[in-house]
């Protein structure tokens, strides 16, 4: 099992920036990808961005492309989500997730960190 711990959330004005971090511990020797999802009040959880360890590839939701950047530090088992030009609609609880292979579900989840963007 993998334990994920997120940090970096907070309150920011529209147009501002935040950086989220997610550090994995436990079974980190088998890994494929880590990702960020978010859930706003009254809405379903949605995909934000993913970092694929093989080849350091990245995937983004259209809503955050060109504003958010995901990166990874293999030595620290950590992924980061740099969020720029934040909008009020980015307000949500952001969750980190991990999967160990392409064909499996996101099997491990963090506890979430709140991001609030004021207008």
PDB file of C-alpha atoms in Angstrom:
ATOM      1  CA  UNK A   1       0.000   0.000   0.000  1.00  0.00           C
ATOM      2  CA  UNK A   2       1.092   3.554  -0.732  1.00  0.00           C
ATOM      3  CA  UNK A   3       0.466   6.470   1.597  1.00  0.00           C
ATOM      4  CA  UNK A   4       0.038   9.881   0.002  1.00  0.00           C
ATOM      5  CA  UNK A   5       0.343  13.161   1.870  1.00  0.00           C
ATOM      6  CA  UNK A   6      -0.646  16.439   0.223  1.00  0.00           C
ATOM      7  CA  UNK A   7       0.316  19.946   1.231  1.00  0.00           C
ATOM      8  CA  UNK A   8       0.276  23.467  -0.136  1.00  0.00           C
ATOM      9  CA  UNK A   9      -3.388  24.366  -0.299  1.00  0.00           C
ATOM     10  CA  UNK A  10      -4.768  27.661   0.942  1.00  0.00           C
ATOM     11  CA  UNK A  11      -6.614  30.856   0.119  1.00  0.00           C
ATOM     12  CA  UNK A  12      -5.516  33.002  -2.808  1.00  0.00           C
ATOM     13  CA  UNK A  13      -7.001  35.817  -4.861  1.00  0.00           C
ATOM     14  CA  UNK A  14      -7.983  35.302  -8.452  1.00  0.00           C
ATOM     15  CA  UNK A  15      -4.953  35.551 -10.701  1.00  0.00           C
ATOM     16  CA  UNK A  16      -2.655  34.292  -7.987  1.00  0.00           C
ATOM     17  CA  UNK A  17      -0.599  31.115  -7.708  1.00  0.00           C
ATOM     18  CA  UNK A  18      -0.240  28.120  -5.422  1.00  0.00           C
ATOM     19  CA  UNK A  19       1.943  25.027  -5.490  1.00  0.00           C
ATOM     20  CA  UNK A  20       0.668  21.725  -4.201  1.00  0.00           C
ATOM     21  CA  UNK A  21       2.925  18.849  -3.190  1.00  0.00           C
ATOM     22  CA  UNK A  22       2.179  15.168  -2.816  1.00  0.00           C
ATOM     23  CA  UNK A  23       4.700  12.777  -1.283  1.00  0.00           C
ATOM     24  CA  UNK A  24       4.347   9.018  -1.467  1.00  0.00           C
ATOM     25  CA  UNK A  25       5.646   6.536   1.071  1.00  0.00           C
ATOM     26  CA  UNK A  26       5.370   2.786   1.419  1.00  0.00           C
ATOM     27  CA  UNK A  27       5.310   0.656  -1.769  1.00  0.00           C
ATOM     28  CA  UNK A  28       6.990   3.273  -3.924  1.00  0.00           C
ATOM     29  CA  UNK A  29       9.235   0.834  -5.826  1.00  0.00           C
ATOM     30  CA  UNK A  30       6.298  -0.184  -8.053  1.00  0.00           C
ATOM     31  CA  UNK A  31       4.778   2.907  -9.596  1.00  0.00           C
ATOM     32  CA  UNK A  32       3.452   4.151 -12.872  1.00  0.00           C
ATOM     33  CA  UNK A  33       1.772   7.503 -12.324  1.00  0.00           C
ATOM     34  CA  UNK A  34       0.630  10.061  -9.801  1.00  0.00           C
ATOM     35  CA  UNK A  35      -2.131  12.527 -10.427  1.00  0.00           C
ATOM     36  CA  UNK A  36      -4.220  15.340  -9.062  1.00  0.00           C
ATOM     37  CA  UNK A  37      -7.991  15.306  -8.964  1.00  0.00           C
ATOM     38  CA  UNK A  38     -10.320  17.904  -7.484  1.00  0.00           C
ATOM     39  CA  UNK A  39     -13.835  18.038  -6.123  1.00  0.00           C
ATOM     40  CA  UNK A  40     -15.825  21.223  -5.754  1.00  0.00           C
ATOM     41  CA  UNK A  41     -18.895  21.410  -3.492  1.00  0.00           C
ATOM     42  CA  UNK A  42     -21.852  19.687  -5.100  1.00  0.00           C
ATOM     43  CA  UNK A  43     -19.793  18.385  -8.010  1.00  0.00           C
ATOM     44  CA  UNK A  44     -18.177  15.097  -8.900  1.00  0.00           C
ATOM     45  CA  UNK A  45     -14.475  14.532  -8.539  1.00  0.00           C
ATOM     46  CA  UNK A  46     -12.645  15.436 -11.741  1.00  0.00           C
ATOM     47  CA  UNK A  47      -9.226  14.778 -13.197  1.00  0.00           C
ATOM     48  CA  UNK A  48      -6.783  17.700 -13.192  1.00  0.00           C
ATOM     49  CA  UNK A  49      -3.340  16.457 -14.191  1.00  0.00           C
ATOM     50  CA  UNK A  50      -1.161  13.340 -14.190  1.00  0.00           C
ATOM     51  CA  UNK A  51       2.562  12.669 -14.132  1.00  0.00           C
ATOM     52  CA  UNK A  52       3.693   9.392 -15.654  1.00  0.00           C
ATOM     53  CA  UNK A  53       7.025   8.253 -14.266  1.00  0.00           C
ATOM     54  CA  UNK A  54       8.035   6.392 -17.442  1.00  0.00           C
ATOM     55  CA  UNK A  55       9.368   9.130 -19.653  1.00  0.00           C
ATOM     56  CA  UNK A  56       8.182  11.911 -17.320  1.00  0.00           C
ATOM     57  CA  UNK A  57       5.063  12.349 -19.437  1.00  0.00           C
ATOM     58  CA  UNK A  58       2.267  14.676 -18.428  1.00  0.00           C
ATOM     59  CA  UNK A  59      -1.460  14.815 -18.971  1.00  0.00           C
ATOM     60  CA  UNK A  60      -3.804  17.750 -18.297  1.00  0.00           C
ATOM     61  CA  UNK A  61      -7.496  18.468 -18.241  1.00  0.00           C
ATOM     62  CA  UNK A  62      -8.449  21.068 -20.827  1.00  0.00           C
ATOM     63  CA  UNK A  63      -9.684  23.397 -18.089  1.00  0.00           C
ATOM     64  CA  UNK A  64      -6.208  23.773 -16.573  1.00  0.00           C
ATOM     65  CA  UNK A  65      -3.951  23.375 -19.586  1.00  0.00           C
ATOM     66  CA  UNK A  66      -1.598  26.360 -19.980  1.00  0.00           C
ATOM     67  CA  UNK A  67      -2.232  27.430 -16.367  1.00  0.00           C
ATOM     68  CA  UNK A  68      -1.176  24.405 -14.301  1.00  0.00           C
ATOM     69  CA  UNK A  69       2.083  22.459 -14.502  1.00  0.00           C
ATOM     70  CA  UNK A  70       2.664  19.047 -12.963  1.00  0.00           C
ATOM     71  CA  UNK A  71       6.183  17.839 -12.238  1.00  0.00           C
ATOM     72  CA  UNK A  72       7.830  14.992 -10.400  1.00  0.00           C
ATOM     73  CA  UNK A  73      10.905  14.361  -8.280  1.00  0.00           C
ATOM     74  CA  UNK A  74      11.725  10.684  -8.401  1.00  0.00           C
ATOM     75  CA  UNK A  75      14.271  10.789  -5.591  1.00  0.00           C
ATOM     76  CA  UNK A  76      11.695  12.341  -3.249  1.00  0.00           C
ATOM     77  CA  UNK A  77       8.707  10.308  -4.508  1.00  0.00           C
ATOM     78  CA  UNK A  78       6.938  13.619  -4.829  1.00  0.00           C
ATOM     79  CA  UNK A  79       4.828  15.297  -7.467  1.00  0.00           C
ATOM     80  CA  UNK A  80       4.048  18.976  -7.574  1.00  0.00           C
ATOM     81  CA  UNK A  81       1.200  20.936  -9.090  1.00  0.00           C
ATOM     82  CA  UNK A  82       2.086  24.526  -9.874  1.00  0.00           C
ATOM     83  CA  UNK A  83      -1.149  26.449 -10.310  1.00  0.00           C
ATOM     84  CA  UNK A  84      -0.977  29.874 -11.935  1.00  0.00           C
ATOM     85  CA  UNK A  85      -3.653  32.346 -13.046  1.00  0.00           C
ATOM     86  CA  UNK A  86      -6.070  30.795 -10.576  1.00  0.00           C
ATOM     87  CA  UNK A  87      -9.787  31.369 -11.060  1.00  0.00           C
ATOM     88  CA  UNK A  88     -12.658  31.144  -8.572  1.00  0.00           C
ATOM     89  CA  UNK A  89     -13.854  28.032 -10.414  1.00  0.00           C
ATOM     90  CA  UNK A  90     -10.598  26.312  -9.404  1.00  0.00           C
ATOM     91  CA  UNK A  91     -11.869  26.303  -5.815  1.00  0.00           C
ATOM     92  CA  UNK A  92     -12.044  22.691  -4.657  1.00  0.00           C
ATOM     93  CA  UNK A  93     -10.489  20.042  -2.487  1.00  0.00           C
ATOM     94  CA  UNK A  94      -7.494  18.722  -4.407  1.00  0.00           C
ATOM     95  CA  UNK A  95      -6.619  15.050  -4.034  1.00  0.00           C
ATOM     96  CA  UNK A  96      -3.456  13.224  -4.961  1.00  0.00           C
ATOM     97  CA  UNK A  97      -3.745   9.717  -6.388  1.00  0.00           C
ATOM     98  CA  UNK A  98      -1.369   6.970  -7.431  1.00  0.00           C
ATOM     99  CA  UNK A  99      -1.530   3.971  -9.728  1.00  0.00           C
ATOM    100  CA  UNK A 100       1.054   1.242 -10.111  1.00  0.00           C
ATOM    101  CA  UNK A 101       0.350   0.204 -13.718  1.00  0.00           C
ATOM    102  CA  UNK A 102      -1.421   1.572 -16.799  1.00  0.00           C
ATOM    103  CA  UNK A 103      -4.360  -0.823 -16.734  1.00  0.00           C
ATOM    104  CA  UNK A 104      -5.310  -0.497 -13.067  1.00  0.00           C
ATOM    105  CA  UNK A 105      -7.392   2.055 -11.220  1.00  0.00           C
ATOM    106  CA  UNK A 106      -6.030   4.886  -9.135  1.00  0.00           C
ATOM    107  CA  UNK A 107      -5.531   2.694  -6.089  1.00  0.00           C
ATOM    108  CA  UNK A 108      -4.223   5.076  -3.437  1.00  0.00           C
ATOM    109  CA  UNK A 109      -5.557   8.482  -2.478  1.00  0.00           C
ATOM    110  CA  UNK A 110      -4.453  11.275  -0.199  1.00  0.00           C
ATOM    111  CA  UNK A 111      -6.630  13.031   2.341  1.00  0.00           C
ATOM    112  CA  UNK A 112      -7.048  16.155   0.196  1.00  0.00           C
ATOM    113  CA  UNK A 113      -6.045  19.776   0.536  1.00  0.00           C
ATOM    114  CA  UNK A 114      -8.387  22.749   0.205  1.00  0.00           C
ATOM    115  CA  UNK A 115      -7.750  25.382  -2.442  1.00  0.00           C
ATOM    116  CA  UNK A 116      -9.931  28.486  -2.283  1.00  0.00           C
ATOM    117  CA  UNK A 117      -9.726  31.230  -4.915  1.00  0.00           C
ATOM    118  CA  UNK A 118     -11.498  34.465  -4.061  1.00  0.00           C
ATOM    119  CA  UNK A 119     -12.811  36.827  -6.721  1.00  0.00           C
TER     120      UNK A 119
END
